[in-house]
Short mmCIF file of C-alpha atoms in Angstrom, two decimals:
data_model
loop_
_atom_site.label_atom_id
_atom_site.label_comp_id
_atom_site.label_asym_id
_atom_site.label_seq_id
_atom_site.Cartn_x
_atom_site.Cartn_y
_atom_site.Cartn_z
CA MET C 150 21.04 128.65 79.91
CA ARG C 151 23.28 130.53 82.23
CA TYR C 152 26.35 129.02 83.70
CA LEU C 153 28.44 129.50 86.89
CA LYS C 154 32.18 129.04 86.83
CA TYR C 155 32.76 126.56 89.72
CA PHE C 156 36.22 126.50 91.25
CA SER C 157 37.75 123.84 93.54
CA TYR C 158 41.43 124.36 93.03
CA LEU C 159 43.75 122.10 95.12
CA LEU C 160 45.64 125.25 96.02
CA LEU C 161 42.62 126.80 97.69
CA VAL C 162 41.59 123.58 99.37
CA CYS C 163 45.04 123.29 100.94
CA LEU C 164 45.13 126.99 101.70
CA PHE C 165 41.98 127.26 103.77
CA THR C 166 41.54 123.96 105.39
CA ALA C 167 43.43 122.32 108.13
CA SER C 168 44.15 119.22 105.99
CA CYS C 169 44.47 118.88 102.27
CA THR C 170 42.95 115.34 102.74
CA LYS C 171 39.51 116.46 103.68
CA LEU C 172 38.33 117.62 100.24
CA GLN C 173 38.60 115.97 96.83
CA ASN C 174 40.58 117.82 94.19
CA GLU C 175 38.30 118.68 91.23
CA ASN C 176 39.16 120.44 88.08
CA SER C 177 37.52 123.82 87.33
CA SER C 178 34.45 123.44 85.17
CA ILE C 179 31.48 125.25 83.89
CA VAL C 180 28.31 124.20 85.78
CA PRO C 181 24.72 125.20 84.79
CA LEU C 182 23.33 127.51 87.44
CA ASP C 183 20.32 125.29 88.09
CA LYS C 184 22.73 122.53 89.04
CA ALA C 185 25.03 124.76 91.14
CA LEU C 186 24.70 126.06 94.68
CA ASN C 187 22.38 123.30 95.75
CA SER C 188 24.44 122.03 98.63
CA ILE C 189 26.48 123.35 101.50
CA ASP C 190 29.57 122.12 99.81
CA ASP C 191 28.59 124.07 96.75
CA LEU C 192 28.47 127.27 98.84
CA ARG C 193 31.64 126.49 100.64
CA LEU C 194 33.70 125.79 97.44
CA TYR C 195 32.24 128.82 95.72
CA VAL C 196 33.40 131.04 98.57
CA TYR C 197 36.80 129.27 98.68
CA SER C 198 37.32 130.26 95.01
CA LEU C 199 37.18 133.97 95.95
CA TYR C 200 40.33 133.58 98.18
CA LYS C 201 42.59 132.91 95.22
CA PRO C 202 44.09 136.47 94.99
CA PHE C 203 45.33 136.13 98.57
CA ALA C 204 47.62 133.10 98.08
CA SER C 205 51.19 133.19 98.93
CA SER C 206 52.00 131.66 95.60
CA ASN C 207 55.38 130.60 94.18
CA GLY C 208 56.94 133.20 91.88
CA ASP C 209 56.31 136.83 91.27
CA ASP C 210 54.83 138.54 88.34
CA GLN C 211 53.31 135.57 86.50
CA VAL C 212 51.23 134.06 89.33
CA TRP C 213 48.34 135.06 91.45
CA GLY C 214 49.11 135.68 95.05
CA PHE C 215 49.23 139.15 96.72
CA TYR C 216 50.98 137.45 99.54
CA ALA C 217 53.85 136.06 97.48
CA THR C 218 56.91 136.86 99.58
CA LEU C 219 59.40 137.67 96.83
CA ASP C 220 60.19 141.05 95.03
CA ALA C 221 56.76 141.85 93.90
CA GLY C 222 54.63 140.52 96.67
CA TYR C 223 52.46 143.06 98.48
CA TYR C 224 54.58 143.28 101.52
CA SER C 225 57.82 143.74 99.42
CA ILE C 226 56.67 146.31 96.94
CA THR C 227 54.96 148.54 99.50
CA ASP C 228 57.67 148.49 102.10
CA ASN C 229 60.39 149.08 99.45
CA THR C 230 58.77 152.46 98.75
CA THR C 231 59.27 153.38 102.41
CA ASP C 232 62.12 153.92 104.85
CA ILE C 233 62.20 150.30 105.87
CA LEU C 234 63.32 148.14 103.07
CA THR C 235 66.11 148.10 100.34
CA THR C 236 67.70 145.20 98.46
CA GLN C 237 71.03 143.64 98.17
CA LYS C 238 70.31 143.19 94.45
CA ALA C 239 72.73 145.01 92.02
CA ASN C 240 70.16 145.16 89.23
CA ALA C 241 69.17 148.84 88.90
CA SER C 242 65.91 147.90 87.20
CA SER C 243 64.85 145.34 89.76
CA VAL C 244 61.45 145.80 91.42
CA PRO C 245 62.84 146.65 94.87
CA THR C 246 65.27 149.21 93.49
CA LEU C 247 62.71 150.93 91.37
CA CYS C 248 60.40 151.08 94.42
CA ASN C 249 63.24 152.36 96.56
CA LEU C 250 63.76 155.31 94.24
CA HIS C 251 60.09 156.06 93.55
CA ASN C 252 61.33 156.21 90.01
CA TRP C 253 59.32 153.63 87.93
CA GLN C 254 58.06 154.58 84.62
CA LEU C 255 55.21 153.16 82.49
CA ASN C 256 57.82 151.33 80.40
CA SER C 257 59.53 149.77 83.43
CA SER C 258 58.51 146.22 82.49
CA ASN C 259 59.97 144.62 85.67
CA LEU C 260 57.43 146.52 87.74
CA MET C 261 54.63 146.77 85.19
CA ASN C 262 54.43 143.07 84.76
CA PRO C 263 53.53 142.23 88.37
CA LEU C 264 51.34 145.38 88.58
CA THR C 265 49.40 144.12 85.57
CA ASN C 266 49.44 140.31 86.41
CA LYS C 267 49.44 140.24 90.10
CA TYR C 268 47.40 143.34 91.17
CA TRP C 269 45.33 144.79 88.30
CA SER C 270 44.04 141.47 87.21
CA LYS C 271 42.30 141.08 90.61
CA VAL C 272 40.11 144.16 90.09
CA THR C 273 37.49 141.76 88.46
CA TYR C 274 37.42 139.80 91.72
CA ILE C 275 35.54 142.59 93.49
CA SER C 276 32.68 141.95 90.97
CA LYS C 277 33.16 138.19 91.35
CA ALA C 278 32.77 138.43 95.12
CA ARG C 279 29.88 140.69 94.99
CA MET C 280 28.10 138.49 92.50
CA ALA C 281 28.80 135.49 94.71
CA ALA C 282 27.08 137.25 97.54
CA ILE C 283 24.12 138.07 95.38
CA ARG C 284 23.87 134.48 94.14
CA ILE C 285 24.24 132.79 97.46
CA ASN C 286 21.73 135.17 98.97
CA ALA C 287 19.21 134.19 96.25
CA THR C 288 19.39 130.52 97.08
CA SER C 289 16.63 128.72 99.03
CA PHE C 290 18.90 127.81 101.96
CA GLU C 291 17.88 128.83 105.42
CA PRO C 292 19.26 132.34 106.35
CA SER C 293 21.32 130.86 109.22
CA ILE C 294 23.10 128.68 106.63
CA LYS C 295 23.60 131.20 103.81
CA LYS C 296 24.19 134.45 105.65
CA PRO C 297 27.79 133.50 106.86
CA TYR C 298 28.78 132.65 103.22
CA VAL C 299 27.21 135.86 101.97
CA ALA C 300 29.15 137.77 104.63
CA GLU C 301 32.41 136.12 103.71
CA ALA C 302 32.10 136.99 100.07
CA LYS C 303 31.41 140.66 101.06
CA ALA C 304 34.37 140.62 103.39
CA VAL C 305 36.55 139.39 100.50
CA ILE C 306 35.58 142.64 98.81
CA GLY C 307 36.81 144.58 101.82
CA TRP C 308 40.13 142.67 101.69
CA LEU C 309 40.62 143.16 97.98
CA GLY C 310 39.64 146.76 98.20
CA MET C 311 42.11 147.51 101.01
CA ILE C 312 44.97 146.08 99.06
CA LEU C 313 44.09 147.46 95.59
CA TYR C 314 43.47 150.98 97.08
CA ASP C 315 46.80 150.98 98.83
CA VAL C 316 48.40 150.13 95.50
CA PHE C 317 46.52 151.98 92.93
CA GLY C 318 43.99 154.12 94.72
CA PRO C 319 40.23 153.79 93.76
CA VAL C 320 39.54 151.04 91.06
CA PRO C 321 36.35 150.47 89.04
CA PHE C 322 33.52 148.56 90.59
CA ALA C 323 30.11 147.69 89.36
CA THR C 324 26.73 148.31 91.01
CA ASP C 325 24.49 145.35 91.91
CA GLU C 326 22.08 146.40 89.14
CA GLN C 327 24.81 146.28 86.56
CA LEU C 328 26.14 142.94 87.84
CA ILE C 329 22.83 141.34 87.62
CA ALA C 330 22.19 142.77 84.10
CA TRP C 331 25.57 141.58 82.88
CA ASP C 332 25.00 138.18 84.39
CA LYS C 333 21.92 137.76 82.26
CA ASP C 334 23.57 139.31 79.19
CA PRO C 335 27.41 139.24 79.44
CA LEU C 336 27.88 140.87 76.03
CA SER C 337 26.14 143.95 77.48
CA SER C 338 29.01 144.63 79.95
CA THR C 339 31.24 147.52 79.52
CA HIS C 340 34.29 149.27 80.96
CA LEU C 341 33.71 151.35 84.05
CA PRO C 342 35.54 154.54 84.97
CA LYS C 343 37.43 154.95 88.19
CA PRO C 344 35.21 156.16 91.09
CA THR C 345 36.39 158.94 93.38
CA ASP C 346 38.33 158.03 96.53
CA GLN C 347 35.31 158.67 98.57
CA GLN C 348 32.99 156.56 96.42
CA PHE C 349 35.37 153.63 96.45
CA LEU C 350 36.15 153.62 100.06
CA ALA C 351 32.41 154.04 100.96
CA TYR C 352 31.67 150.95 98.83
CA ILE C 353 34.35 148.86 100.47
CA GLU C 354 33.23 150.21 103.95
CA SER C 355 29.57 149.24 103.23
CA ASN C 356 30.45 145.66 102.12
CA LEU C 357 32.45 145.24 105.41
CA GLN C 358 29.68 146.66 107.58
CA GLU C 359 27.22 144.38 106.06
CA ALA C 360 29.56 141.38 106.49
CA ILE C 361 30.72 141.78 110.04
CA PRO C 362 27.58 140.93 111.99
CA ASP C 363 27.24 137.58 110.21
CA LEU C 364 30.82 136.45 110.30
CA PRO C 365 31.87 133.97 112.96
CA VAL C 366 34.37 134.82 115.78
CA LYS C 367 36.29 131.64 114.68
CA GLN C 368 36.21 129.79 111.46
CA ALA C 369 36.22 126.09 111.07
CA ASP C 370 39.12 126.43 108.65
CA TRP C 371 42.33 128.35 109.47
CA GLY C 372 42.86 131.29 107.11
CA ARG C 373 39.31 132.12 106.38
CA ILE C 374 37.87 135.56 107.30
CA THR C 375 36.46 136.02 110.82
CA LYS C 376 34.56 138.78 112.45
CA ALA C 377 37.88 140.15 113.89
CA SER C 378 39.77 140.02 110.54
CA ALA C 379 36.91 141.79 108.74
CA THR C 380 36.84 144.41 111.51
CA MET C 381 40.55 144.94 111.04
CA MET C 382 40.03 145.59 107.36
CA LEU C 383 37.34 148.07 108.18
CA MET C 384 39.52 149.78 110.65
CA ARG C 385 42.19 150.23 108.05
CA ILE C 386 39.69 151.61 105.58
CA HIS C 387 38.63 154.19 108.28
CA PHE C 388 42.13 155.15 108.82
CA MET C 389 42.49 155.60 105.06
CA GLN C 390 39.51 157.87 105.20
CA ARG C 391 41.03 159.59 108.22
CA ASP C 392 37.82 159.00 110.12
CA TYR C 393 39.33 158.52 113.53
CA VAL C 394 35.95 158.35 115.30
CA LYS C 395 34.97 155.19 113.31
CA ALA C 396 38.54 153.82 113.49
CA LYS C 397 38.47 154.11 117.31
CA SER C 398 35.07 152.32 117.44
CA ASP C 399 36.63 149.42 115.28
CA ALA C 400 39.65 149.26 117.45
CA GLU C 401 37.71 149.35 120.63
CA ALA C 402 35.63 146.33 119.38
CA LEU C 403 38.73 144.50 118.55
CA TYR C 404 40.49 145.36 121.78
CA ALA C 405 37.49 143.95 123.59
CA MET C 406 38.05 140.51 121.94
CA GLY C 407 41.49 140.30 123.47
CA VAL C 408 42.55 139.51 126.95
CA PRO C 409 43.82 142.94 127.73
CA GLY C 410 40.35 144.33 126.77
CA GLY C 411 38.46 141.81 128.81
CA GLY C 412 37.97 139.17 126.18
CA THR C 413 39.35 135.67 125.52
CA THR C 414 40.11 135.33 121.83
CA TYR C 415 43.30 137.32 121.32
CA ASN C 416 46.45 138.36 123.26
CA LEU C 417 49.97 139.43 122.84
CA GLN C 418 52.58 136.69 122.73
CA ASP C 419 55.08 136.77 125.54
CA GLU C 420 57.92 136.93 123.16
CA TYR C 421 57.94 138.80 119.74
CA GLN C 422 59.77 135.98 118.01
CA ASN C 423 57.10 133.49 119.02
CA ILE C 424 54.52 135.19 116.87
CA PHE C 425 56.26 133.99 113.68
CA LYS C 426 57.67 130.70 114.75
CA LEU C 427 56.65 127.64 112.72
CA SER C 428 56.24 125.71 116.01
CA ASN C 429 53.88 128.27 117.31
CA ALA C 430 51.61 128.51 114.31
CA LYS C 431 47.97 129.68 114.85
CA ASN C 432 48.89 131.47 118.09
CA ASN C 433 46.37 133.72 119.57
CA GLU C 434 48.00 137.01 118.58
CA ILE C 435 47.30 136.17 114.93
CA ILE C 436 43.97 137.42 113.70
CA GLN C 437 44.46 136.56 110.05
CA ALA C 438 47.17 134.59 108.25
CA ILE C 439 47.82 133.00 104.89
CA PRO C 440 48.32 129.22 105.52
CA CYS C 441 51.43 128.00 103.72
CA ASP C 442 52.03 124.40 102.80
CA GLY C 443 55.71 124.88 101.81
CA SER C 444 55.26 123.23 98.32
CA LYS C 445 56.66 124.79 95.13
CA ASP C 446 53.30 124.59 93.28
CA GLY C 447 51.08 125.38 96.31
CA SER C 448 51.28 128.09 98.84
CA PRO C 449 54.91 128.51 100.22
CA ASN C 450 56.37 131.12 102.42
CA GLN C 451 59.55 132.31 100.60
CA TRP C 452 60.35 135.41 102.77
CA TYR C 453 63.16 133.83 104.89
CA CYS C 454 65.07 132.57 101.93
CA ALA C 455 64.38 135.63 99.88
CA ALA C 456 66.20 137.61 102.72
CA MET C 457 68.85 134.98 103.39
CA PRO C 458 72.39 135.42 101.88
CA LYS C 459 73.70 132.61 99.88
CA ASP C 460 76.46 132.03 102.55
CA TYR C 461 74.13 132.12 105.61
CA PRO C 462 73.78 128.87 107.61
CA HIS C 463 70.39 127.23 107.51
CA ILE C 464 69.14 124.23 109.53
CA SER C 465 67.89 122.68 106.23
CA PRO C 466 70.68 121.48 103.83
CA ASN C 467 68.21 122.06 101.03
CA ALA C 468 67.54 125.80 101.76
CA LYS C 469 68.80 128.39 99.19
CA GLY C 470 69.11 132.03 99.76
CA SER C 471 68.56 134.76 97.09
CA SER C 472 69.73 137.72 99.23
CA THR C 473 66.93 140.11 98.27
CA HIS C 474 65.28 141.77 101.26
CA ARG C 475 67.36 144.05 103.41
CA MET C 476 66.36 146.58 106.14
CA ARG C 477 68.01 149.93 105.61
CA TRP C 478 70.73 150.55 108.00
CA ALA C 479 69.27 154.06 108.73
CA TYR C 480 66.07 152.42 109.73
CA TYR C 481 67.73 149.66 111.75
CA ASP C 482 69.40 152.44 113.83
CA THR C 483 66.00 153.90 114.82
CA TYR C 484 65.46 150.82 117.15
CA GLU C 485 66.44 151.15 120.79
CA LEU C 486 69.49 148.98 121.38
CA THR C 487 67.55 146.76 123.90
CA ASP C 488 64.62 146.27 121.62
CA ASP C 489 63.74 142.59 121.63
CA ARG C 490 62.38 142.75 118.06
CA LEU C 491 65.92 143.12 116.91
CA LYS C 492 66.39 139.41 117.46
CA THR C 493 64.40 138.90 114.16
CA ILE C 494 66.79 141.22 112.31
CA VAL C 495 70.36 140.13 111.68
CA SER C 496 73.21 142.76 111.77
CA LYS C 497 76.08 140.30 111.74
CA TYR C 498 76.52 136.63 111.23
CA THR C 499 79.09 133.82 110.79
CA ASN C 500 78.78 132.47 107.30
CA THR C 501 79.11 128.92 106.12
CA SER C 502 82.85 129.34 105.64
CA GLY C 503 83.23 130.33 109.39
CA THR C 504 83.91 134.06 108.56
CA VAL C 505 82.07 136.74 110.54
CA VAL C 506 80.21 139.03 108.33
CA LEU C 507 79.87 142.55 109.83
CA ARG C 508 77.62 145.49 109.16
CA GLY C 509 78.35 147.17 105.92
CA LYS C 510 80.39 144.31 104.60
CA GLY C 511 79.68 141.62 101.97
CA GLU C 512 76.07 140.43 102.10
CA LEU C 513 75.38 143.15 104.81
CA THR C 514 76.46 146.07 102.51
CA GLY C 515 72.89 147.11 101.79
CA GLY C 516 71.36 146.67 105.16
CA ALA C 517 70.39 144.24 107.90
CA ILE C 518 68.60 141.05 107.22
CA PRO C 519 64.80 141.18 108.13
CA PHE C 520 64.05 137.52 108.70
CA LYS C 521 60.90 138.04 110.66
CA TYR C 522 59.99 134.27 110.36
CA ASP C 523 62.13 131.48 111.83
CA GLN C 524 63.83 128.77 109.91
CA ASP C 525 61.74 125.84 108.71
CA PRO C 526 63.87 122.64 109.02
CA ASN C 527 61.93 121.24 106.03
CA THR C 528 62.72 124.09 103.69
CA ASN C 529 63.29 122.88 100.24
CA GLY C 530 64.84 125.50 97.91
CA ASN C 531 63.20 128.65 99.19
CA PHE C 532 59.87 127.12 100.03
CA ALA C 533 58.95 127.06 103.79
CA HIS C 534 55.86 126.33 105.79
CA ASN C 535 55.52 129.34 108.07
CA ASP C 536 52.08 130.97 107.74
CA VAL C 537 52.19 134.58 106.44
CA VAL C 538 50.92 136.92 109.12
CA VAL C 539 48.31 139.37 107.78
CA PHE C 540 46.58 140.90 110.93
CA ARG C 541 47.53 140.58 114.56
CA TYR C 542 46.53 141.97 117.85
CA ALA C 543 49.59 144.11 118.40
CA GLU C 544 48.26 146.31 115.51
CA VAL C 545 45.03 146.66 117.32
CA LEU C 546 46.66 148.19 120.41
CA LEU C 547 48.70 150.67 118.41
CA SER C 548 45.73 151.61 116.15
CA TYR C 549 43.57 152.13 119.15
CA ALA C 550 46.18 154.40 120.67
CA GLU C 551 46.38 156.37 117.44
CA ALA C 552 42.67 156.87 117.05
CA ILE C 553 42.39 157.98 120.68
CA ASN C 554 45.29 160.46 120.18
CA GLU C 555 43.77 161.93 117.10
CA ILE C 556 40.54 162.49 118.99
CA SER C 557 41.61 163.38 122.52
CA GLY C 558 45.44 163.68 122.49
CA PRO C 559 47.87 161.56 124.47
CA THR C 560 45.57 160.19 127.19
CA ALA C 561 46.81 157.81 129.83
CA GLN C 562 44.91 155.00 128.15
CA ALA C 563 46.49 155.69 124.75
CA VAL C 564 49.95 155.79 126.16
CA GLU C 565 49.45 152.55 128.08
CA LEU C 566 48.29 150.87 124.89
CA VAL C 567 51.58 151.72 123.23
CA ASN C 568 53.48 150.74 126.46
CA LYS C 569 51.94 147.26 126.40
CA VAL C 570 53.63 146.70 122.90
CA ARG C 571 56.87 148.24 124.11
CA ARG C 572 57.03 146.13 127.28
CA ARG C 573 56.58 142.91 125.22
CA ALA C 574 59.64 144.19 123.25
CA LYS C 575 61.55 144.50 126.56
CA LEU C 576 61.48 148.33 126.38
CA LYS C 577 60.61 150.82 129.16
CA ASN C 578 57.41 152.84 129.27
CA LEU C 579 57.53 155.91 127.13
CA GLN C 580 56.94 158.20 130.04
CA ASP C 581 59.88 156.69 131.91
CA ILE C 582 62.47 157.11 129.08
CA PHE C 583 60.94 159.53 126.48
CA PRO C 584 58.61 161.86 128.24
CA ALA C 585 58.79 164.44 125.46
CA LYS C 586 57.23 161.84 123.10
CA ILE C 587 53.98 162.00 125.00
CA ALA C 588 53.95 165.69 125.87
CA THR C 589 51.72 166.79 122.91
CA GLN C 590 49.36 165.22 120.39
CA ALA C 591 51.90 165.83 117.58
CA ALA C 592 54.77 164.31 119.54
CA PHE C 593 52.75 161.25 120.52
CA ARG C 594 51.62 160.91 116.89
CA GLY C 595 55.24 160.64 115.84
CA ALA C 596 55.95 158.04 118.76
CA ILE C 597 52.99 155.87 117.46
CA LEU C 598 54.21 155.95 113.87
CA GLU C 599 57.69 154.94 114.98
CA GLU C 600 56.28 152.15 117.19
CA ARG C 601 54.10 150.93 114.38
CA GLY C 602 57.12 150.76 112.10
CA HIS C 603 59.31 148.81 114.65
CA GLU C 604 56.47 146.38 115.53
CA LEU C 605 54.87 145.86 112.12
CA TYR C 606 57.82 146.00 109.73
CA CYS C 607 57.27 144.03 106.47
CA GLU C 608 53.63 143.37 107.36
CA GLY C 609 52.08 145.61 104.81
CA VAL C 610 51.28 148.66 106.84
CA ARG C 611 54.26 151.05 106.49
CA HIS C 612 53.20 152.37 103.12
CA MET C 613 49.68 153.20 104.21
CA ASP C 614 50.88 154.65 107.47
CA LEU C 615 53.39 157.06 105.81
CA VAL C 616 50.68 158.08 103.32
CA ARG C 617 48.24 158.80 106.19
CA TYR C 618 50.80 160.70 108.13
CA GLY C 619 51.93 162.78 105.12
CA LYS C 620 55.54 161.45 105.33
CA PHE C 621 55.69 159.16 102.25
CA VAL C 622 58.27 161.33 100.31
CA GLN C 623 60.39 162.57 103.11
CA ASN C 624 60.69 159.16 104.86
CA GLY C 625 61.07 157.25 101.54
CA LYS C 626 64.56 158.76 100.84
CA LEU C 627 65.96 158.17 104.30
CA GLY C 628 69.02 155.93 104.25
CA LEU C 629 69.51 155.93 100.53
CA SER C 630 73.00 156.62 99.15
CA THR C 631 73.83 160.07 97.77
CA SER C 632 73.67 158.68 94.19
CA ASP C 633 70.31 157.11 94.88
CA GLN C 634 68.98 160.22 96.39
CA ALA C 635 69.90 161.98 93.16
CA LEU C 636 67.72 159.61 91.29
CA TYR C 637 64.86 159.65 93.82
CA ASN C 638 61.51 160.94 92.41
CA ILE C 639 60.00 163.33 94.89
CA ASP C 640 56.59 163.58 93.15
CA PRO C 641 54.09 163.13 96.04
CA LEU C 642 51.79 161.46 93.64
CA ARG C 643 54.04 158.55 93.46
CA TYR C 644 52.45 157.03 96.54
CA ARG C 645 50.13 155.39 94.00
CA PHE C 646 51.48 153.08 91.35
CA PRO C 647 50.29 153.63 87.80
CA ILE C 648 47.46 151.73 86.34
CA PRO C 649 48.74 149.39 83.70
CA PRO C 650 48.64 151.28 80.40
CA ASP C 651 47.06 148.31 78.54
CA ALA C 652 44.03 148.65 80.91
CA VAL C 653 43.74 152.30 79.99
CA ILE C 654 44.09 151.61 76.30
CA GLN C 655 41.63 148.70 76.21
CA SER C 656 39.00 150.73 77.99
CA GLY C 657 39.17 153.34 75.28
CA GLY C 658 40.11 155.98 77.70
CA VAL C 659 37.20 155.30 79.96
CA ILE C 660 39.69 154.32 82.72
CA LYS C 661 41.90 157.31 83.40
CA GLN C 662 45.58 156.87 84.31
CA ASN C 663 46.46 157.86 87.91
CA ASP C 664 47.63 161.44 88.36
CA GLY C 665 51.44 161.92 87.84
CA TYR C 666 51.91 159.47 85.07
#
């Protein structure tokens, strides 16, 4: 008899429902296939289980979530390889420091542990998600019932693929024929080699293209994948492929779902800070978010306290800062002085002793404090309730502008798309203050990259942007000290992290290490 591993973790229930009281917590168990997937609840819980890798879980290298907001979370490790982030930590072997210098080695356990436990371990979820789609599709439910669940499972593959490709490059995946054969005879499974970049991205692209038509515009449960969030994933994949025609089509479809494009679902918030306010959760600029319950063992947002100095005043008496995340001063200085987005980045403060801490002093030696999210008055330790933002409408506008520029140059439409984002930040139109930045395609390309960095800092896009623009190495060293620049590894292949050596060894060499290691 064949069995299905059936998940209904409390974490996932809390993560993707509006209330943790709606579903009963059950332990994971092994259920015979002929007794599983016989109800809509079965389908729903099966698909819920596929979201586990995206949790904003407590801790770093020993727990699941990509969207953990400490040192080794997706936003931290990727932005720390770029010109945006640095750290106040003095430990030369800390994850942020290693990422700052592009100087990790295969024996750098501080980095290899999360790469192994948090990232590489999720490669199997591509197969789990595809197998879920196959199994659900094979059920006797009416197509109108099962198609959205099949689509959601396929979209999970797109989300996983987008992150894993950004971290490692292409990773192994099985064909449907292999998955079905291994499902019947698990002992027949074998290690698979890495595909080419083109093969992997095409596989992710095809899953998303299959998923999008059957996904809803809005989900009943906040945090689940929608038509728009899957299209965001597809758009990023097309940018990774440098297929600007397809990326433009994706962006155009997303733009049309927003008020500026004639739709009703999404819009820019009036104030940049409002996007990330706890009191304004689920606002209509957010396309995808990781719901956070603020509990230690559930799904907390730890970003604010990870950035917060130990002597920084917090509205909650129980909040504790760990003084980790800092924005490099050199990057901070690229903002225009009147940029409203600077309100989310602290360059000086009065500490708990009443002393004013200035730039370059004390806890501001390494850089400014990129708070992004606002204070949660119920923060306990470093566990807050602010949802982690994954995709939002401002990225749509900037991506649409980039795709247009790559195809047609700096058209009036493309410039206006960027200006919409700038005006929200209380900045003047580009043509009124920086006409040279829209004079040529190359100049406007640089202006878009700068605007994307200022708008989307610490939201998981800077790494893939710099790789796409061919600026990963040159921008990565900006703002580093003379001594750190001497340690900086300029190997352009370091834009990909190494595959954990154990994975290479256990595969018997079938899986080849990434180039440069």
